[in-house]
Amino acid sequence: MKDIREDIAWAKINQDVMKSLENPRKLYWVILFFALMAFGFGLGCEVYQYQTGMGVANLNNPQVWGLYIATFIFWIGMSHSGTLLSAILHLMHADWRKPIYRFAEAMTTFSLMTAGLFVMVHIGRLWQFYYALPYPNDRGIWPNFQSPLLWDAMAIFTYLSSSVLFLFVGMIPDLAIARDNMQAGWRQKLYTLLALGWEGTDRQWRNFRVTYLTIACFLIPLAVSVHSIVASDFAMSQQPGWHVTSFPPYFVAGALYSGCAAIITLFIILRYVFKFEEYMTLPILKKIVRLTFAIAMVWTYLNAVEFASVWYSHDQVSKDVLIQKMTGNYSPFWWGMIFCGSVVPLVFAIKRFQTNIPVLFATSLLLNLGMWLERWMIVAPTFSHGYYPWTWDHDQWPSIVQWGMVFGSFGWFTLLFLLFCKVFPSVSMYEVKEMVYHRTLHLKKSETAEQGAH
Amino acid sequence: MSKRHLLALYSNFDEAEAVVRELRNTTINGFDVNDDMIVKSPIEHPEVEEFLGDKPVYVQWFTLFGALMGGLFGFFLISGAQANFYMQMKGGKPIVPFPPNFVLTYEMFILGGVFITILGFLVCAGLPAKRSPLYSAKVSIDNIAILVNAEEAAISVLKAIFTKHKALEIQEEAGK
Amino acid sequence: MSVSNLLENWSQVRHEHPVNDKPHDPYKWAMAIDLDACTGCNACSVACYAENNLPVVGKEKFQHGQQMHWMRVERYWDEDGREFPDQGFQFLPMMCQQCEAAPCETVCPVAATNHTADGLNSQIYNRCIGSRYCSANCPFKVRYFNWYDYPTTENVWPAEMTQQLNPDVSVRGKGVMEKCTFCVQRLSAAKVTAKGEGRIVREGEVQTACQQACPTSAISFGNIVNPESRVHKQWAAQQVELDKDKQAKNEKEEGPGLRGYRILEELRAYPSVMYLERVRESAV
Amino acid sequence: MIDSDSVKQLAGHPFDRRDFLKVLGWSGTAVALSGCGNTSIEDGRETVVSYVEASDYMVPGIGVYYNSTCAQCDAGCNINGRVREGRVLKLEGNPDSGINKGKLCGLGQAGVQHHYNPDRVREPLLRNGSKGEAITWDKAYALIAEKLAGVQGDEIAFLSGGMSGHLKVLLGNYLDSLGTRNHFVYEAIAPSVVRAANVKAYGVEMPRYRLDKAKVVLSFGADFLGAWVSPVHFSQQYAQFRKGVDGQRGVLIQVESKMTLTGANADRWLVVKPGTEGVLALGIINVLGTATGDVAELVKGYDPVRVSRETGVSVSHIEKVAALLRMRSPSLVLAGSAAEGYAHGSQNAAAINLLNQVLGNVGKTIEAPVSVPFPQMAPAKGNTAALKSLNDGLAAGKYKVVFNFAANPVFTAPGAMKFKDNFAKAGFKVAFAHYLDETALQADLVLPLDSALEDWGTQVPEYMTEGAQINIQQPLMERLHANTRGMGDIVLALLKQRKADEYKGFEDYYAYLRGAMLQNKGALGGGGVDDDTFWNETLTRGIVKLAGATGALTTHATAAGLVFPAHKEADEHYPLHLIPGVTASLRDGRHTNQPWLQESPDPLTTIVWDSWVEIHPKKATELGIVEGDIVEVTSRTGSVKAQVYLFPGIHPEAVSIPVGRGHDAMGRYAKGYGVNPFQIMDTVFEAATGELAMHETRVKISKTGQRVLVVKDEGAAGALQMGRKIASRVSTDQIDLSKEV
């Protein structure tokens, strides 16, 4: 099992990463094609829904939200691992983060953008969405700051802009490298512009270090708050199955979980597509896998806590919702969630699977499926089994339009992500160098120590 | 008095460190080691800061200012808007309710902090910057560069020191 | 949005409205529905369609649960497993309960649903962006969303049928939420008339469409602040207090001995509709 | 309300008003529609009309109310139509009415959808092959005259629904001029057997029932809150009855085999074996033990054990009911359509009426009705015997010209009667119709009628409430379609063909009506008032209240002629009873094309837009049927397929299908929704009256293997509250009602 070589030439690092911007494997184009197709289909669904009305999604009076909000939470959740892991690991000086954090942060950014799309497709009057923005106006009309949806909007805006800035700031030295190594053309112009004249001077590095650290510090509480607020959309309401105190930590754990699983998936794809075998090494993958396993167990625990607290409370209405989830129309999906979320990750506990790429790939997909199901199982059963039995619904199955947009969102995300990786270095060159440098130092030190011992 | 730039490239930090030490210990007319020397490196290198001496960073003050202003602005924007919009009551809640406003204040606190930190970074690091007169793309690979700006008289002394420490390459700005 | 305004009126804006307060003056519209009188005939529901321009969605959309009846008549029977419902069914007309602390109001991102000065839960169609959060948070599920653009949907209001539309009530387009308004257009008209005459609206001067149609007069509606109103008297006689989530009469060991109750009162939404329990003869 | 000056102007120049209103109608609509969605306010600007010269009775933006009469059923409720900018928006009850006192049922309110229905016939149509060809009215009248030429009086038949007032008089004159007595007055659903039984028991067809005075109401299948006789009136009495006197609330006991809306509101709902209502009544008389003479003799055999065995009602219930009736007097016993719908329906009704006599209710809760002092205007009440005799005549090819007005026998006649085929044998068929319903489709000439909200007329209610009254029907707005005509105008025009001289003084039916009313001004309470004032006041009120004559009721109880047929064994091929459900909103199906009624959930099952087969859950389990299964219901004469709804309020040996749906014509809102149980009804007739015994049909049920999702308002939890306190109930011993407001 090879890790990054200490003696790798720094020039080779530059070369390898820069190559990824030019000639990926064929698979890249295949994925891009399917992503385009999926996105196109989703777009068609949205146009149809926009023209005709939300009814074509087969939403109905109690079941007012459906897959859109569930998938919205999914994407918000997915965004968490990128930035949060990057920031936490940065603070903890965990060097193994360095080759993988860039794409993880890009994943954050793009999944947030995808989540934003769901807010759009979900609202009944998309053409009036700006009513939700707090802009000064003559009539003194403001959005309702008491609404958790508005907190959501605010949190996501903050998170998205901070993540983009974090990603960008961290990429400036690499953009300078790209600028210096690129043939003249639109790319070079772009890199020149974005590199802001970075030359790696001591003053730049000094301020860079502090800035990067500061933003990382901000991002951790921010990321936690974002998913807590998404949890508040539910926990702040009065509905059975939603009004649960443990929802914020539960959501955050779920978010980290799905984010980590997505990192594994994307890690494996990028490693192959962009020939990053030397940088995205199996020992790193193994670390992520172990982390994911730990988070999976935390999630499982919080899940159990939620059920237990509902079960032992005397809130019969919430209990009914839980029973409905286990035994009602939704039970296959609910048990699917339990299986994918709590049982499948046990694969990660087995040592020989921790570096088995096909197994990890399949497992990570299953985990994400489980996490998507989790979100659906949070949103839908409460609607169809709420306080008012008269309105419990019969026909809550999402229509092709809803499914189309869910698949379309994956297309959209993949599209953005792949384009990003093609335009910007998805492995941080300067930080891999740092990593290598630190290792060399470390080796030297231990050699010196050894010699001293002799 | 005209000054000229001089750039020397080194393959590793130890060499560069030795050069800087020497420059600091040597008094050269027309060259101030604190003002006229810039070290460029491909990676963030704490040692560089060490051997360059104590140079303060002010970004965190921007952060403090941004976060506080963000928070204050957030709270008063929201509460003020609510107070002016009192016709739209929410049953069971005061017109300016604290819990939601605290959540939003918190977000605005972070938003302000992050934005102003970035601003501070750009200001403190002098970005976006004009490219300096002498630069080598090798810095973006693995070389350490020492850029000095000195009076004509000092140039040769500096050059000698650079050469002594086995500079890989020395670039010289043309005289004016 | 001036900060000075905020600081000057600090105590006012920190006032919890309206439960621990008595701001409903001179109006607080409320309702009482006698389930013993209600026969479940649906006249109220049809009256609501006629008055409030509700679209008839048709069989297919009804099947998808997209019906728009602001006033629905629910029907229940015994749950104790008896062979026949030999004490009859229970009917319950259900519409927006115009809660005093409405769960729907706080969650709307654009403040399209609010508490009015006369105690209604208003819905501003123009402002609504259709997030449907209000419906998600409504315990009674009495909010109805325009899943389609009904004015242009085939056979909803074809040709001549548009002439039946009530010009006092806007016809809602797609993507907005709607619900029972307590016939706010009638209330406004009555209030304007009364104001012109320098008085408040008298008891009996204004009726909601459902109340007007109800053949058994099971629905009474009025200004509960007015001690002369039937609604006030009914609420008082039943010892149901608007701003309580637990009524003192229910604490008695021997039972309240009174019929008035509010649905899901324990959720602290403080509904403005009191129901009177259906009575069943014990002698037969 | 509007002042009398404006009424004068309005009444004097109806056509000016109409033209004016027509223009305004559309602009108002544009305003209403532009309030929605993202429609620009500029839309429709060209149709905006200035109100600069509005008439003084027209206040833009203010609703004006006109009184008229509801024509949706025979109860004759007085309505108050809200008119704005010349279009009628909403029907409300007339508060001055003795019948409905300001209230109106859903069916009545849907009257505006009858008026604005997009599927109304707009031109006279002449059959050309399978198509209708629009012709002019002159041509249509000429054609009728041509077809009638040389036809003998007894070769002409006129089929109509129940009718009264001046239209009935005028039509009578026309039929006389044709020399025919063949006026068949047909109503598919009418309490005809009960009427006959009432005549025997009380001496009148329909006494005045006083639920409000009764302490106990024992109803044998009378759905007086839903579809029976005068539901809005009875509902008001019911409210009074429930409040009771001094906090003693009235008790309602309903006896029937399939729960009706009234049954759903009962304190005790007693399910009986279909057709044994009379037996139960006799059993109760037996337990009461107060009967004397031949009645005592008759009921001697009906001891509780036997009655319980035959009816399926437990002995204890029989005794409890009897005890309650004994304890709380006066009471009221009603015989409804479920009791009369059998071959021995008269016997059932007689036994039930006997119970009233024994309880001494006659004169207390059963009062003598008042009648209008103009017998020629009294209602001609429809029945099904008339249909049978018409059908027999048609089958024999007796009629050359047949007119049809306000009846739809092709839809409502039992399939086995083959009415459609027999109708085809008539030489020339004229239908006066609002819509192309099943019968109009078979006609050779279809003449489009004004809606009830466009037409003039008078009506005498079949069921008089607080005194005699004549209802006035007046246009609430301008004609929607230029080429429809009022039935009165048509009859007058036809009459002018026969007796031009006699009727030439009447320019139109309005003139005739006004003239006829003014002629009897004195008797109508207008003595000493000038003509215009009287007429305007009459129109303003919409009701003419009269001091009617009241007769006396028979109070003598007799068991004469009361013989029950022997207990019938179950038919092994067709083991189940088919009970046609009559719902409050759809009745016999003439209003099925009013979308509010289609979408208004059936109160008991909450099903919309479709028919269903009600089956008791126990029976369903036995047959392996679940909700939504499509079953085939087969009688001796036919079969229909419909979805199943499991319904506990039905006798396990019976199934019920509601009537009114299953149209294959009548426009977009009616056609193709549900099934028509009339199609499979056995043609069994009531022995004494010759009325169709609607409850006598026996059926069997078989699964088809298909299953659908039942479209209903009820949620997945069904009728259960899942332990939440939603619709709460309390029993009388836990409550003191006397202090209530």
mmCIF file of C-alpha atoms in Angstrom, chain B residues 56-149:
data_model
loop_
_atom_site.group_PDB
_atom_site.id
_atom_site.type_symbol
_atom_site.label_atom_id
_atom_site.label_comp_id
_atom_site.label_asym_id
_atom_site.label_seq_id
_atom_site.Cartn_x
_atom_site.Cartn_y
_atom_site.Cartn_z
ATOM 1 C CA PRO B 56 3.156 41.621 12.689
ATOM 2 C CA VAL B 57 -0.101 40.468 11.034
ATOM 3 C CA TYR B 58 -3.187 42.635 11.344
ATOM 4 C CA VAL B 59 -5.806 40.462 9.682
ATOM 5 C CA GLN B 60 -7.363 39.422 12.972
ATOM 6 C CA TRP B 61 -8.340 43.011 13.754
ATOM 7 C CA PHE B 62 -10.306 43.105 10.559
ATOM 8 C CA THR B 63 -11.936 39.885 11.669
ATOM 9 C CA LEU B 64 -12.938 41.297 15.010
ATOM 10 C CA PHE B 65 -14.303 44.434 13.453
ATOM 11 C CA GLY B 66 -16.168 42.542 10.723
ATOM 12 C CA ALA B 67 -17.735 40.045 13.056
ATOM 13 C CA LEU B 68 -18.901 42.678 15.522
ATOM 14 C CA MET B 69 -20.262 44.924 12.822
ATOM 15 C CA GLY B 70 -21.933 41.983 11.116
ATOM 16 C CA GLY B 71 -23.606 40.965 14.318
ATOM 17 C CA LEU B 72 -24.704 44.476 15.255
ATOM 18 C CA PHE B 73 -25.869 45.272 11.773
ATOM 19 C CA GLY B 74 -27.720 41.962 11.578
ATOM 20 C CA PHE B 75 -29.534 42.451 14.817
ATOM 21 C CA PHE B 76 -30.536 46.013 14.194
ATOM 22 C CA LEU B 77 -31.443 45.475 10.586
ATOM 23 C CA ILE B 78 -33.737 42.671 11.553
ATOM 24 C CA SER B 79 -35.195 44.185 14.671
ATOM 25 C CA GLY B 80 -35.555 47.562 13.045
ATOM 26 C CA ALA B 81 -37.309 46.048 10.066
ATOM 27 C CA GLN B 82 -39.641 44.133 12.320
ATOM 28 C CA ALA B 83 -40.410 47.196 14.397
ATOM 29 C CA ASN B 84 -41.311 49.167 11.317
ATOM 30 C CA PHE B 85 -43.409 46.366 10.020
ATOM 31 C CA TYR B 86 -45.553 45.967 13.091
ATOM 32 C CA MET B 87 -48.784 45.752 11.139
ATOM 33 C CA GLN B 88 -47.923 42.171 10.421
ATOM 34 C CA MET B 89 -48.225 40.568 13.767
ATOM 35 C CA LYS B 90 -47.514 36.951 14.372
ATOM 36 C CA GLY B 91 -49.955 35.422 16.766
ATOM 37 C CA GLY B 92 -48.409 34.533 20.110
ATOM 38 C CA LYS B 93 -45.089 36.199 19.389
ATOM 39 C CA PRO B 94 -43.771 39.675 20.078
ATOM 40 C CA ILE B 95 -43.068 41.851 17.107
ATOM 41 C CA VAL B 96 -39.339 41.716 17.824
ATOM 42 C CA PRO B 97 -38.740 38.193 19.052
ATOM 43 C CA PHE B 98 -35.312 37.366 20.397
ATOM 44 C CA PRO B 99 -34.684 33.716 19.535
ATOM 45 C CA PRO B 100 -35.045 34.088 15.772
ATOM 46 C CA ASN B 101 -33.150 37.333 15.784
ATOM 47 C CA PHE B 102 -30.304 35.736 17.685
ATOM 48 C CA VAL B 103 -30.050 32.998 15.119
ATOM 49 C CA LEU B 104 -29.856 35.537 12.353
ATOM 50 C CA THR B 105 -27.477 37.722 14.318
ATOM 51 C CA TYR B 106 -25.231 34.719 14.707
ATOM 52 C CA GLU B 107 -25.230 34.125 10.971
ATOM 53 C CA MET B 108 -24.595 37.762 10.243
ATOM 54 C CA PHE B 109 -21.774 37.734 12.791
ATOM 55 C CA ILE B 110 -20.057 34.975 10.865
ATOM 56 C CA LEU B 111 -20.841 36.493 7.509
ATOM 57 C CA GLY B 112 -19.387 39.829 8.540
ATOM 58 C CA GLY B 113 -16.385 38.114 10.077
ATOM 59 C CA VAL B 114 -15.587 36.102 6.982
ATOM 60 C CA PHE B 115 -16.113 38.894 4.499
ATOM 61 C CA ILE B 116 -14.099 41.457 6.377
ATOM 62 C CA THR B 117 -11.353 38.915 7.069
ATOM 63 C CA ILE B 118 -11.032 38.369 3.362
ATOM 64 C CA LEU B 119 -10.962 42.097 2.873
ATOM 65 C CA GLY B 120 -8.311 42.342 5.536
ATOM 66 C CA PHE B 121 -6.314 39.638 3.829
ATOM 67 C CA LEU B 122 -6.400 41.471 0.541
ATOM 68 C CA VAL B 123 -5.442 44.732 2.194
ATOM 69 C CA CYS B 124 -2.700 43.294 4.393
ATOM 70 C CA ALA B 125 -1.251 41.022 1.763
ATOM 71 C CA GLY B 126 -1.506 43.774 -0.795
ATOM 72 C CA LEU B 127 -3.600 41.769 -3.167
ATOM 73 C CA PRO B 128 -4.441 42.023 -5.942
ATOM 74 C CA ALA B 129 -0.871 43.062 -6.537
ATOM 75 C CA LYS B 130 1.029 44.239 -9.514
ATOM 76 C CA ARG B 131 3.615 41.693 -10.439
ATOM 77 C CA SER B 132 6.964 42.484 -8.950
ATOM 78 C CA PRO B 133 9.699 43.434 -11.404
ATOM 79 C CA LEU B 134 11.589 40.230 -10.992
ATOM 80 C CA TYR B 135 9.925 36.869 -10.749
ATOM 81 C CA SER B 136 10.728 33.341 -11.622
ATOM 82 C CA ALA B 137 8.143 30.663 -12.348
ATOM 83 C CA LYS B 138 10.448 28.316 -10.521
ATOM 84 C CA VAL B 139 9.191 29.770 -7.278
ATOM 85 C CA SER B 140 5.898 28.120 -8.079
ATOM 86 C CA ILE B 141 7.741 24.832 -8.384
ATOM 87 C CA ASP B 142 10.244 24.422 -5.671
ATOM 88 C CA ASN B 143 12.698 27.284 -5.546
ATOM 89 C CA ILE B 144 13.062 29.898 -2.890
ATOM 90 C CA ALA B 145 13.600 33.349 -4.193
ATOM 91 C CA ILE B 146 15.105 36.294 -2.435
ATOM 92 C CA LEU B 147 14.178 39.592 -3.960
ATOM 93 C CA VAL B 148 16.088 42.633 -2.870
ATOM 94 C CA ASN B 149 15.766 46.219 -3.790
#
